[in-house]
N, CA, C and O of each residue as an XYZ file, in Angstrom:
836
protein
N       8.049    -25.296    -12.351
C       7.492    -25.272    -11.000
C       6.862    -23.898    -10.745
O       7.470    -22.876    -11.063
N       5.672    -23.862    -10.183
C       4.992    -22.606     -9.941
C       5.615    -21.889     -8.755
O       6.152    -22.512     -7.839
N       5.533    -20.578     -8.794
C       6.078    -19.776     -7.715
C       5.228    -19.929     -6.466
O       4.005    -20.050     -6.543
N       5.893    -19.922     -5.305
C       5.159    -19.970     -4.048
C       4.327    -18.703     -3.870
O       4.658    -17.663     -4.438
N       3.252    -18.779     -3.089
C       2.356    -17.630     -2.963
C       3.023    -16.469     -2.225
O       3.976    -16.642     -1.465
N       2.483    -15.291     -2.482
C       2.927    -14.091     -1.782
C       2.125    -13.973     -0.486
O       0.899    -14.086     -0.500
N       2.808    -13.750      0.624
C       2.135    -13.569      1.908
C       2.571    -12.242      2.513
O       3.702    -11.797      2.315
N       1.660    -11.613      3.254
C       1.965    -10.358      3.921
C       2.190    -10.599      5.407
O       1.488    -11.387      6.041
N       3.186     -9.901      5.947
C       3.551    -10.040      7.350
C       3.734     -8.655      7.960
O       4.344     -7.771      7.359
N       3.210     -8.488      9.127
C       3.335     -7.209      9.831
C       4.799     -6.785      9.888
O       5.664     -7.569     10.278
N       5.069     -5.542      9.498
C       6.445     -5.075      9.417
C       7.079     -4.983     10.798
O       6.417     -4.610     11.767
N       8.359     -5.322     10.888
C       9.158     -5.163     12.105
C      10.418     -4.404     11.720
O      10.783     -4.341     10.545
N      11.080     -3.827     12.717
C      12.204     -2.949     12.404
C      13.329     -3.674     11.677
O      14.007     -3.077     10.841
N      13.534     -4.945     11.980
C      14.619     -5.680     11.327
C      14.377     -5.883      9.840
O      15.262     -6.373      9.138
N      13.205     -5.520      9.343
C      12.942     -5.590      7.903
C      13.584     -4.431      7.135
O      13.529     -4.411      5.905
N      14.184     -3.475      7.827
C      14.609     -2.247      7.146
C      15.613     -2.520      6.033
O      15.570     -1.858      4.996
N      16.517     -3.481      6.226
C      17.516     -3.749      5.182
C      16.856     -4.309      3.926
O      17.239     -3.955      2.810
N      15.870     -5.180      4.105
C      15.149     -5.716      2.950
C      14.374     -4.600      2.251
O      14.335     -4.554      1.022
N      13.762     -3.708      3.016
C      13.047     -2.585      2.429
C      14.013     -1.684      1.660
O      13.688     -1.185      0.583
N      15.197     -1.483      2.223
C      16.169     -0.602      1.570
C      16.659     -1.181      0.242
O      17.153     -0.442     -0.609
N      16.526     -2.489      0.058
C      16.958     -3.112     -1.197
C      16.238     -2.507     -2.389
O      16.789     -2.484     -3.490
N      15.002     -2.009     -2.194
C      14.321     -1.305     -3.291
C      14.222      0.202     -3.027
O      14.184      0.993     -3.970
N      14.181      0.600     -1.756
C      13.998      2.018     -1.455
C      15.170      2.870     -1.925
O      15.028      4.080     -2.100
N      16.311      2.254     -2.126
C      17.463      2.983     -2.617
C      17.615      2.966     -4.122
O      18.596      3.487     -4.652
N      16.640      2.362     -4.830
C      16.737      2.238     -6.284
C      15.896      3.303     -6.993
O      14.724      3.480     -6.660
N      16.474      4.011     -7.960
C      15.704      5.034     -8.685
C      14.461      4.480     -9.366
O      13.431      5.154     -9.387
N      14.521      3.275     -9.924
C      13.357      2.719    -10.615
C      12.169      2.549     -9.681
O      11.027      2.764    -10.087
N      12.425      2.164     -8.432
C      11.342      1.875     -7.498
C      10.577      3.125     -7.105
O       9.392      3.048     -6.781
N      11.236      4.276     -7.127
C      10.583      5.506     -6.657
C      10.409      6.521     -7.776
O      10.224      7.708     -7.507
N      10.464      6.082     -9.008
C      10.397      7.002    -10.144
C       9.172      7.900    -10.102
O       9.266      9.081    -10.434
N       8.026      7.364     -9.701
C       6.780      8.122     -9.720
C       6.355      8.571     -8.324
O       5.195      8.925     -8.117
N       7.282      8.559     -7.364
C       6.956      8.862     -5.977
C       7.695     10.100     -5.490
O       8.750     10.439     -6.024
N       7.149     10.785     -4.472
C       7.834     11.956     -3.930
C       8.990     11.608     -3.011
O       9.736     12.504     -2.616
N       9.168     10.346     -2.654
C      10.280      9.934     -1.804
C      11.377      9.265     -2.627
O      11.151      8.837     -3.759
N      12.545      9.185     -2.048
C      13.629      8.400     -2.596
C      14.363      9.043     -3.767
O      13.990     10.115     -4.243
N      15.437      8.351     -4.230
C      16.029      7.169     -3.617
C      16.534      7.470     -2.200
O      17.086      8.539     -1.937
N      16.337      6.522     -1.314
C      16.614      6.711      0.097
C      18.064      6.475      0.457
O      18.765      5.690     -0.181
N      18.499      7.174      1.495
C      19.691      6.773      2.220
C      19.277      5.677      3.213
O      18.088      5.478      3.462
N      20.256      4.978      3.771
C      19.920      3.969      4.777
C      19.214      4.600      5.975
O      18.288      4.008      6.529
N      19.637      5.781      6.374
C      19.011      6.446      7.512
C      17.546      6.764      7.223
O      16.691      6.601      8.094
N      17.256      7.213      6.015
C      15.868      7.510      5.659
C      15.007      6.252      5.678
O      13.862      6.292      6.129
N      15.544      5.146      5.197
C      14.777      3.903      5.219
C      14.558      3.429      6.648
O      13.462      2.982      6.984
N      15.567      3.517      7.488
C      15.389      3.121      8.896
C      14.318      3.979      9.561
O      13.488      3.463     10.309
N      14.330      5.290      9.293
C      13.311      6.168      9.879
C      11.916      5.804      9.385
O      10.958      5.809     10.159
N      11.801      5.486      8.090
C      10.513      5.103      7.526
C       9.995      3.810      8.154
O       8.827      3.729      8.537
N      10.857      2.804      8.260
C      10.424      1.525      8.825
C      10.086      1.693     10.306
O       9.111      1.118     10.788
N      10.881      2.474     11.024
C      10.588      2.716     12.445
C       9.204      3.353     12.603
O       8.432      2.952     13.473
N       8.894      4.340     11.767
C       7.581      4.985     11.845
C       6.461      4.019     11.478
O       5.376      4.074     12.057
N       6.720      3.133     10.516
C       5.710      2.149     10.107
C       5.418      1.158     11.229
O       4.271      0.758     11.426
N       6.459      0.764     11.965
C       6.272     -0.138     13.107
C       5.494      0.572     14.207
O       4.563      0.006     14.780
N       5.877      1.812     14.501
C       5.220      2.550     15.582
C       3.749      2.833     15.277
O       2.937      2.953     16.194
N       3.405      2.939     13.994
C       2.019      3.236     13.619
C       1.053      2.139     14.063
O      -0.133      2.396     14.269
N       1.563      0.917     14.210
C       0.703     -0.179     14.657
C       0.202      0.021     16.083
O      -0.793     -0.588     16.476
N       0.874      0.864     16.861
C       0.487      1.066     18.258
C      -0.659      2.050     18.411
O      -1.222      2.162     19.500
N      -1.023      2.769     17.350
C      -2.112      3.731     17.438
C      -3.438      3.008     17.658
O      -3.663      1.921     17.125
N      -4.307      3.625     18.447
C      -5.628      3.057     18.712
C      -6.713      4.044     18.311
O      -6.779      5.142     18.863
N      -7.567      3.674     17.359
C      -7.484      2.456     16.546
C      -6.417      2.630     15.471
O      -6.110      3.758     15.086
N      -5.847      1.525     14.979
C      -4.805      1.632     13.953
C      -5.333      2.292     12.683
O      -6.483      2.097     12.292
N      -4.466      3.075     12.052
C      -4.860      3.730     10.803
C      -3.904      3.401      9.656
O      -4.268      3.544      8.489
N      -2.691      2.964      9.975
C      -1.721      2.675      8.914
C      -1.105      1.310      9.211
O      -0.243      1.179     10.080
N      -1.562      0.299      8.476
C      -1.183     -1.086      8.731
C      -0.194     -1.522      7.657
O      -0.585     -1.903      6.553
N       1.090     -1.462      7.993
C       2.156     -1.751      7.033
C       2.612     -3.197      7.145
O       2.767     -3.739      8.240
N       2.824     -3.810      5.977
C       3.280     -5.202      5.898
C       4.404     -5.313      4.872
O       4.467     -4.550      3.908
N       5.286     -6.281      5.105
C       6.201     -6.672      4.045
C       5.601     -7.870      3.332
O       4.896     -8.678      3.937
N       5.886     -7.979      2.045
C       5.399     -9.096      1.227
C       6.546    -10.083      1.036
O       7.659     -9.692      0.684
N       6.272    -11.341      1.267
C       7.295    -12.375      1.147
C       6.873    -13.449      0.154
O       5.698    -13.799      0.040
N       7.858    -13.954     -0.551
C       7.723    -15.203     -1.295
C       8.710    -16.152     -0.640
O       9.921    -16.005     -0.800
N       8.196    -17.119      0.091
C       9.070    -17.911      0.943
C       9.645    -17.001      2.017
O       8.900    -16.304      2.706
N      10.976    -17.002      2.166
C      11.623    -16.141      3.144
C      12.096    -14.815      2.564
O      12.599    -13.962      3.296
N      11.941    -14.635      1.258
C      12.449    -13.445      0.594
C      11.421    -12.321      0.630
O      10.266    -12.523      0.257
N      11.838    -11.137      1.077
C      10.979     -9.959      1.053
C      11.021     -9.372     -0.349
O      12.083     -8.963     -0.819
N       9.876     -9.326     -1.022
C       9.818     -8.892     -2.423
C       9.058     -7.586     -2.601
O       8.975     -7.067     -3.715
N       8.509     -7.053     -1.531
C       7.743     -5.822     -1.652
C       7.107     -5.453     -0.332
O       7.461     -5.977      0.725
N       6.164     -4.543     -0.420
C       5.503     -4.034      0.773
C       4.096     -3.604      0.409
O       3.845     -3.184     -0.720
N       3.186     -3.704      1.350
C       1.821     -3.247      1.150
C       1.305     -2.577      2.405
O       1.637     -2.987      3.517
N       0.495     -1.549      2.232
C      -0.049     -0.807      3.370
C      -1.546     -0.608      3.184
O      -2.001     -0.210      2.112
N      -2.303     -0.888      4.229
C      -3.709     -0.501      4.295
C      -3.792      0.747      5.159
O      -3.463      0.713      6.344
N      -4.230      1.845      4.564
C      -4.446      3.092      5.288
C      -5.939      3.176      5.608
O      -6.758      3.243      4.690
N      -6.303      3.173      6.872
C      -7.702      3.381      7.249
C      -7.889      4.884      7.401
O      -7.505      5.470      8.413
N      -8.482      5.498      6.387
C      -8.627      6.947      6.382
C      -9.698      7.420      7.352
O      -9.578      8.506      7.920
N     -10.742      6.626      7.551
C     -11.779      6.960      8.527
C     -12.412      5.663      9.017
O     -12.947      4.893      8.220
N     -12.354      5.418     10.321
C     -13.047      4.269     10.891
C     -14.553      4.515     10.932
O     -15.335      3.594     10.698
N     -14.964      5.747     11.227
C     -16.392      6.020     11.337
C     -17.090      5.929      9.987
O     -18.205      5.414      9.900
N     -16.438      6.429      8.921
C     -17.018      6.374      7.585
C     -16.590      5.129      6.814
O     -17.021      4.925      5.680
N     -15.744      4.295      7.420
C     -15.304      3.019      6.848
C     -14.638      3.222      5.478
O     -14.957      2.541      4.504
N     -13.716      4.168      5.440
C     -13.003      4.518      4.215
C     -11.536      4.095      4.338
O     -10.915      4.288      5.384
N     -10.989      3.522      3.272
C      -9.603      3.097      3.303
C      -8.890      3.355      1.997
O      -9.497      3.739      0.997
N      -7.590      3.138      2.026
C      -6.753      3.295      0.839
C      -5.655      2.244      0.898
O      -5.131      1.950      1.972
N      -5.306      1.681     -0.245
C      -4.207      0.725     -0.293
C      -3.058      1.312     -1.105
O      -3.261      2.121     -2.010
N      -1.854      0.884     -0.759
C      -0.668      1.254     -1.516
C       0.322      0.102     -1.425
O       0.280     -0.691     -0.484
N       1.197      0.016     -2.390
C       2.126     -1.108     -2.427
C       3.362     -0.728     -3.227
O       3.344      0.227     -4.004
N       4.424     -1.478     -3.031
C       5.642     -1.338     -3.823
C       6.225     -2.729     -4.002
O       6.164     -3.563     -3.099
N       6.790     -2.968     -5.174
C       7.385     -4.264     -5.497
C       8.835     -4.037     -5.919
O       9.132     -3.099     -6.659
N       9.718     -4.883     -5.456
C      11.125     -4.784     -5.852
C      11.220     -4.887     -7.375
O      10.654     -5.810     -7.962
N      11.933     -3.947     -8.031
C      12.029     -3.995     -9.494
C      12.552     -5.315    -10.038
O      12.267     -5.668    -11.182
N      13.310     -6.044     -9.238
C      13.850     -7.317     -9.705
C      12.810     -8.388     -9.939
O      13.088     -9.394    -10.592
N      11.589     -8.180     -9.403
C      10.531     -9.181     -9.582
C       9.287     -8.568    -10.218
O       8.194     -9.121    -10.095
N       9.443     -7.438    -10.893
C       8.319     -6.879    -11.637
C       7.850     -7.854    -12.712
O       8.638     -8.645    -13.231
N       6.562     -7.791    -13.040
C       6.013     -8.599    -14.114
C       5.654    -10.010    -13.720
O       5.345    -10.824    -14.590
N       5.683    -10.335    -12.431
C       5.379    -11.692    -11.969
C       4.045    -11.783    -11.221
O       3.738    -12.812    -10.619
N       3.264    -10.718    -11.261
C       1.960    -10.742    -10.605
C       1.999    -10.488     -9.113
O       0.986    -10.641     -8.431
N       3.162    -10.099     -8.594
C       3.290     -9.917     -7.146
C       2.480     -8.716     -6.670
O       1.846     -8.776     -5.616
N       2.496     -7.622     -7.439
C       1.713     -6.453     -7.054
C       0.225     -6.763     -6.966
O      -0.462     -6.274     -6.069
N      -0.270     -7.570     -7.889
C      -1.687     -7.951     -7.864
C      -2.006     -8.763     -6.612
O      -3.047     -8.556     -5.987
N      -1.123     -9.680     -6.243
C      -1.363    -10.491     -5.046
C      -1.313     -9.650     -3.782
O      -2.108     -9.853     -2.865
N      -0.377     -8.701     -3.730
C      -0.322     -7.806     -2.575
C      -1.622     -7.009     -2.485
O      -2.228     -6.918     -1.418
N      -2.043     -6.439     -3.602
C      -3.257     -5.639     -3.607
C      -4.478     -6.430     -3.197
O      -5.317     -5.940     -2.441
N      -4.585     -7.657     -3.693
C      -5.744     -8.486     -3.352
C      -5.776     -8.803     -1.854
O      -6.840     -8.798     -1.235
N      -4.615     -9.075     -1.284
C      -4.554     -9.351      0.152
C      -4.917     -8.113      0.966
O      -5.575     -8.219      2.000
N      -4.487     -6.935      0.500
C      -4.831     -5.712      1.205
C      -6.330     -5.437      1.144
O      -6.913     -4.992      2.132
N      -6.961     -5.695      0.002
C      -8.409     -5.519     -0.093
C      -9.139     -6.486      0.829
O     -10.122     -6.115      1.471
N      -8.664     -7.722      0.896
C      -9.260     -8.689      1.818
C      -9.125     -8.209      3.256
O     -10.061     -8.320      4.048
N      -7.969     -7.682      3.583
C      -7.739     -7.161      4.937
C      -8.719     -6.032      5.241
O      -9.313     -5.991      6.318
N      -8.885     -5.109      4.278
C      -9.750     -3.965      4.518
C     -11.223     -4.316      4.608
O     -11.924     -3.844      5.503
N     -11.693     -5.140      3.685
C     -13.113     -5.461      3.650
C     -13.488     -6.578      4.622
O     -14.483     -6.466      5.339
N     -12.707     -7.645      4.651
C     -13.088     -8.831      5.410
C     -12.699     -8.761      6.878
O     -13.369     -9.356      7.722
N     -11.629     -8.043      7.196
C     -11.202     -7.971      8.597
C     -11.568     -6.658      9.270
O     -11.881     -6.634     10.460
N     -11.531     -5.568      8.515
C     -11.790     -4.267      9.118
C     -13.140     -3.689      8.739
O     -13.484     -2.595      9.187
N     -13.907     -4.387      7.935
C     -15.274     -3.977      7.651
C     -15.403     -2.648      6.936
O     -16.366     -1.915      7.161
N     -14.436     -2.324      6.068
C     -14.511     -1.055      5.347
C     -15.596     -1.099      4.275
O     -15.983     -2.170      3.806
N     -16.074      0.079      3.900
C     -17.109      0.169      2.863
C     -16.518      0.524      1.506
O     -16.989      0.037      0.478
N     -15.500      1.361      1.492
C     -14.875      1.790      0.236
C     -13.372      1.854      0.418
O     -12.876      2.333      1.438
N     -12.654      1.368     -0.577
C     -11.193      1.444     -0.576
C     -10.751      2.047     -1.895
O     -11.241      1.665     -2.958
N      -9.841      2.973     -1.825
C      -9.324      3.604     -3.032
C      -7.828      3.347     -3.165
O      -7.177      2.852     -2.245
N      -7.303      3.696     -4.337
C      -5.864      3.651     -4.598
C      -5.563      4.691     -5.653
O      -6.429      5.018     -6.464
N      -4.349      5.217     -5.655
C      -3.953      6.192     -6.656
C      -2.643      5.776     -7.301
O      -1.870      5.009     -6.727
N      -2.402      6.289     -8.501
C      -1.120      6.045     -9.159
C      -0.837      7.152    -10.156
O      -1.752      7.835    -10.615
N       0.424      7.325    -10.486
C       0.849      8.282    -11.504
C       0.293      7.824    -12.855
O       0.353      6.634    -13.165
N      -0.244      8.741    -13.663
C      -0.784      8.338    -14.966
C       0.237      7.650    -15.866
O      -0.138      6.877    -16.746
N       1.521      7.924    -15.654
C       2.553      7.298    -16.471
C       2.883      5.877    -16.025
O       3.559      5.135    -16.738
N       2.407      5.513    -14.855
C       2.715      4.191    -14.305
C       1.665      3.190    -14.794
O       0.746      2.823    -14.061
N       1.820      2.765    -16.032
C       0.814      1.894    -16.651
C       0.735      0.530    -15.972
O      -0.334     -0.077    -15.915
N       1.862      0.052    -15.460
C       1.845     -1.232    -14.765
C       0.961     -1.192    -13.540
O       0.204     -2.129    -13.288
N       1.050     -0.108    -12.770
C       0.222      0.012    -11.582
C      -1.246      0.168    -11.949
O      -2.113     -0.384    -11.272
N      -1.536      0.910    -13.010
C      -2.929      1.048    -13.459
C      -3.516     -0.310    -13.822
O      -4.671     -0.597    -13.506
N      -2.725     -1.138    -14.482
C      -3.208     -2.478    -14.853
C      -3.478     -3.325    -13.618
O      -4.456     -4.070    -13.570
N      -2.606     -3.207    -12.621
C      -2.808     -3.971    -11.386
C      -4.126     -3.573    -10.736
O      -4.902     -4.442    -10.338
N      -4.389     -2.278    -10.621
C      -5.611     -1.816     -9.965
C      -6.851     -2.265    -10.729
O      -7.868     -2.599    -10.121
N      -6.772     -2.275    -12.061
C      -7.895     -2.774    -12.854
C      -8.104     -4.262    -12.633
O      -9.242     -4.720    -12.530
N      -7.016     -5.022    -12.558
C      -7.122     -6.466    -12.309
C      -7.779     -6.751    -10.965
O      -8.443     -7.774    -10.796
N      -7.594     -5.854    -10.020
C      -8.176     -6.038     -8.691
C      -9.675     -5.745     -8.671
O     -10.327     -5.912     -7.640
N     -10.220     -5.309     -9.803
C     -11.643     -5.001     -9.869
C     -11.972     -3.587     -9.439
O     -13.137     -3.264     -9.206
N     -10.955     -2.736     -9.331
C     -11.179     -1.355     -8.924
C     -11.612     -0.524    -10.138
O     -11.144     -0.752    -11.254
N     -12.490      0.422     -9.913
C     -13.042      1.263    -10.965
C     -12.259      2.567    -11.069
O     -11.977      3.212    -10.059
N     -11.912      2.948    -12.293
C     -11.267      4.245    -12.501
C     -12.275      5.347    -12.223
O     -13.347      5.388    -12.828
N     -11.926      6.241    -11.302
C     -12.871      7.269    -10.862
C     -12.474      8.687    -11.279
O     -13.252      9.622    -11.089
N     -11.303      8.856    -11.830
C     -10.946     10.197    -12.277
C      -9.472     10.509    -12.082
O      -8.696      9.682    -11.604
N      -9.114     11.709    -12.462
C      -7.733     12.173    -12.410
C      -7.658     13.438    -11.558
O      -8.319     14.435    -11.847
N      -6.850     13.382    -10.513
C      -6.611     14.547     -9.678
C      -5.314     15.209    -10.128
O      -4.286     14.545    -10.261
N      -5.362     16.493    -10.358
C      -4.216     17.204    -10.928
C      -3.274     17.709     -9.844
O      -3.706     18.192     -8.797
N      -1.976     17.587    -10.119
C      -0.909     18.155     -9.292
C      -1.065     17.778     -7.814
O      -1.171     18.644     -6.945
N      -1.078     16.489     -7.555
C      -1.245     16.013     -6.177
C       0.071     15.888     -5.430
O       0.077     15.827     -4.201
N       1.195     15.849     -6.154
C       2.489     15.697     -5.483
C       3.593     16.289     -6.347
O       3.555     16.205     -7.575
N       4.576     16.888     -5.685
C       5.757     17.387     -6.387
C       6.829     16.308     -6.330
O       7.225     15.883     -5.245
N       7.301     15.864     -7.489
C       8.365     14.875     -7.541
C       9.523     15.442     -8.350
O       9.513     16.615     -8.723
N      10.507     14.617     -8.617
C      11.763     15.106     -9.191
C      11.606     15.781    -10.548
O      12.382     16.679    -10.873
N      10.631     15.376    -11.340
C      10.478     15.987    -12.675
C       9.272     16.920    -12.760
O       8.800     17.231    -13.854
N       8.775     17.365    -11.612
C       7.688     18.341    -11.608
C       6.453     17.840    -10.881
O       6.506     16.861    -10.137
N       5.343     18.524    -11.107
C       4.092     18.142    -10.460
C       3.554     16.839    -11.047
O       3.578     16.621    -12.258
N       3.072     15.987    -10.156
C       2.527     14.692    -10.553
C       1.025     14.674    -10.391
O       0.509     15.039     -9.335
N       0.307     14.249    -11.436
C      -1.121     13.983    -11.314
C      -1.315     12.595    -10.701
O      -0.372     11.806    -10.631
N      -2.537     12.301    -10.259
C      -2.866     10.989     -9.715
C      -4.161     10.470    -10.329
O      -5.175     11.168    -10.346
N      -4.118      9.243    -10.829
C      -5.333      8.539    -11.218
C      -5.924      7.908     -9.974
O      -5.206      7.330     -9.158
N      -7.240      8.020     -9.832
C      -7.924      7.502     -8.650
C      -8.775      6.298     -9.045
O      -9.562      6.365     -9.988
N      -8.608      5.205     -8.316
C      -9.397      3.991     -8.500
C     -10.085      3.676     -7.183
O      -9.551      3.963     -6.112
N     -11.279      3.083     -7.262
C     -11.997      2.738     -6.044
C     -12.805      1.462     -6.206
O     -13.149      1.054     -7.315
N     -13.098      0.846     -5.072
C     -13.930     -0.356     -5.065
C     -14.764     -0.337     -3.785
O     -14.268      0.021     -2.717
N     -16.048     -0.730     -3.906
C     -16.970     -0.775     -2.786
C     -17.077     -2.192     -2.255
O     -16.761     -3.154     -2.955
N     -17.526     -2.313     -1.004
C     -17.568     -3.630     -0.371
C     -18.457     -4.608     -1.138
O     -18.124     -5.789     -1.240
N     -19.587     -4.135     -1.681
C     -20.464     -5.055     -2.415
C     -19.817     -5.520     -3.718
O     -20.055     -6.640     -4.171
N     -18.996     -4.653     -4.319
C     -18.281     -5.042     -5.536
C     -17.210     -6.071     -5.214
O     -16.994     -7.012     -5.976
N     -16.548     -5.890     -4.091
C     -15.538     -6.860     -3.665
C     -16.167     -8.222     -3.414
O     -15.637     -9.244     -3.850
N     -17.281     -8.238     -2.723
C     -17.909     -9.518     -2.364
C     -18.508    -10.204     -3.590
O     -18.612    -11.430     -3.627
N     -18.900     -9.421     -4.585
C     -19.465    -10.017     -5.794
C     -18.384    -10.508     -6.740
O     -18.660    -11.317     -7.627
N     -17.158    -10.033     -6.565
C     -16.079    -10.398     -7.466
C     -15.453    -11.730     -7.115
O     -15.816    -12.371     -6.129
N     -14.499    -12.133     -7.950
C     -13.778    -13.383     -7.725
C     -12.527    -13.088     -6.930
O     -11.668    -12.329     -7.378
N     -12.415    -13.689     -5.740
C     -11.250    -13.488     -4.905
C     -10.334    -14.704     -4.998
O     -10.795    -15.827     -5.203
N      -9.054    -14.471     -4.847
C      -8.068    -15.540     -5.026
C      -7.942    -16.420     -3.803
O      -7.407    -17.525     -3.893
N      -8.426    -15.952     -2.654
C      -8.200    -16.693     -1.421
C      -6.912    -16.290     -0.742
O      -6.605    -16.826      0.323
N      -6.127    -15.357     -1.312
C      -4.908    -14.884     -0.665
C      -5.276    -14.191      0.634
O      -6.307    -13.525      0.725
N      -4.423    -14.352      1.639
C      -4.710    -13.802      2.959
C      -3.498    -13.039      3.443
O      -2.360    -13.427      3.179
N      -3.747    -11.948      4.157
C      -2.637    -11.129      4.632
C      -1.727    -11.906      5.567
O      -0.520    -11.664      5.578
N      -2.257    -12.818      6.339
C      -1.427    -13.685      7.154
C      -0.694    -12.985      8.268
O       0.223    -13.565      8.849
N      -1.058    -11.764      8.590
C      -0.371    -11.036      9.647
C      -1.154    -11.153     10.940
O      -2.339    -11.485     10.933
N      -0.481    -10.878     12.053
C      -1.155    -10.881     13.327
C      -1.931     -9.578     13.439
O      -1.343     -8.506     13.585
N      -3.245     -9.673     13.373
C      -4.082     -8.484     13.339
C      -4.924     -8.399     14.601
O      -5.363     -9.427     15.117
N      -5.162     -7.164     15.121
C      -6.141     -7.001     16.183
C      -7.534     -7.136     15.602
O      -7.706     -6.988     14.392
N      -8.543     -7.415     16.433
C      -9.905     -7.495     15.914
C     -10.350     -6.143     15.405
O      -9.942     -5.119     15.953
N     -11.193     -6.106     14.350
C     -11.662     -4.826     13.826
C     -12.540     -4.113     14.830
O     -13.219     -4.763     15.626
N     -12.543     -2.773     14.812
C     -13.403     -2.030     15.724
C     -14.854     -2.181     15.332
O     -15.174     -2.473     14.180
N     -15.731     -1.978     16.304
C     -17.163     -2.023     16.008
C     -17.525     -0.857     15.116
O     -16.951      0.222     15.255
N     -18.478     -1.049     14.187
C     -18.901      0.057     13.317
C     -19.322      1.268     14.139
O     -19.980      1.141     15.172
N     -18.928      2.443     13.657
C     -19.312      3.670     14.329
C     -18.380      4.093     15.439
O     -18.648      5.095     16.102
N     -17.273      3.358     15.674
C     -16.327      3.744     16.702
C     -15.018      4.120     16.049
O     -14.808      3.847     14.867
N     -14.139      4.745     16.807
C     -12.818      5.054     16.277
C     -12.699      6.518     15.917
O     -13.561      7.337     16.235
N     -11.590      6.827     15.235
C     -11.221      8.211     15.001
C     -11.816      8.789     13.743
O     -12.690      8.203     13.104
N     -11.308      9.969     13.408
C     -11.760     10.662     12.216
C     -10.775     10.443     11.088
O      -9.691      9.894     11.286
N     -11.161     10.873      9.920
C     -10.339     10.657      8.744
C      -9.051     11.459      8.830
O      -9.071     12.650      9.141
N      -7.915     10.791      8.549
C      -6.623     11.460      8.520
C      -5.881     11.005      7.287
O      -6.220      9.986      6.685
N      -4.864     11.766      6.911
C      -4.049     11.381      5.777
C      -2.607     11.368      6.227
O      -2.007     12.428      6.405
N      -2.037     10.190      6.414
C      -0.652     10.043      6.859
C       0.196      9.621      5.678
O       0.172      8.460      5.270
N       0.935     10.552      5.137
C       1.719     10.266      3.929
C       2.944      9.429      4.267
O       3.528      9.575      5.341
N       3.329      8.556      3.348
C       4.580      7.839      3.475
C       5.724      8.824      3.301
O       5.665      9.719      2.458
N       6.760      8.651      4.103
C       7.908      9.551      4.022
C       9.155      8.742      3.712
O      10.060      8.624      4.538
N       9.185      8.199      2.530
C      10.397      7.564      2.059
C      10.411      6.070      2.275
O      10.132      5.587      3.372
N      10.738      5.337      1.219
C      10.987      3.917      1.330
C       9.803      3.026      1.179
O       9.968      1.812      1.059
N       8.621      3.563      1.179
C       7.475      2.681      1.166
C       6.428      3.072      0.155
O       6.575      4.062     -0.563
N       5.364      2.283      0.104
C       4.326      2.508     -0.872
C       3.541      3.759     -0.581
O       3.496      4.254      0.546
N       2.927      4.252     -1.623
C       2.111      5.445     -1.462
C       0.916      5.355     -2.425
O       0.084      6.262     -2.463
């Protein structure tokens, strides 16, 4: 029997325990500057993710990923600039379900959210060069490898480099999309040329980066 599809749902505070199921695991945060989390750190992270939805215009749209009723991961669309239509995606998958294509489905839904609902022009993503699984996911999404940024984050074993991948709206529209949809309650996208300036809001524990 085939696995049910992955759907994204706007994060709510009661999701914190499901998020902590991976945020407290060393494997989940091996290449990240956060974690392993305490329960308090995960609650603070989820609370901040919920509150971010209230910003106008929104810049950090956090979702939990579900297969049926089970939370299996998380995905975030970061709108870095509404005026320049620039975005970034990040995701995390529970180690217990690695290798099942869930990260690819989360990423595809986030790209659909950014391009089809928010009218972005370019979306990027980064990953640790040692995280070959994440690099493969970004390539599967049709994102182009754009280079390596050195020493972008300090983590437990030293400075971490970041591989940068990007995709443009015309490349997204020309590619093959799965039809996966974020499925979250979203506000209408802002009109082009309105909204704030580019910001960088880093995840602080428990979530994707």
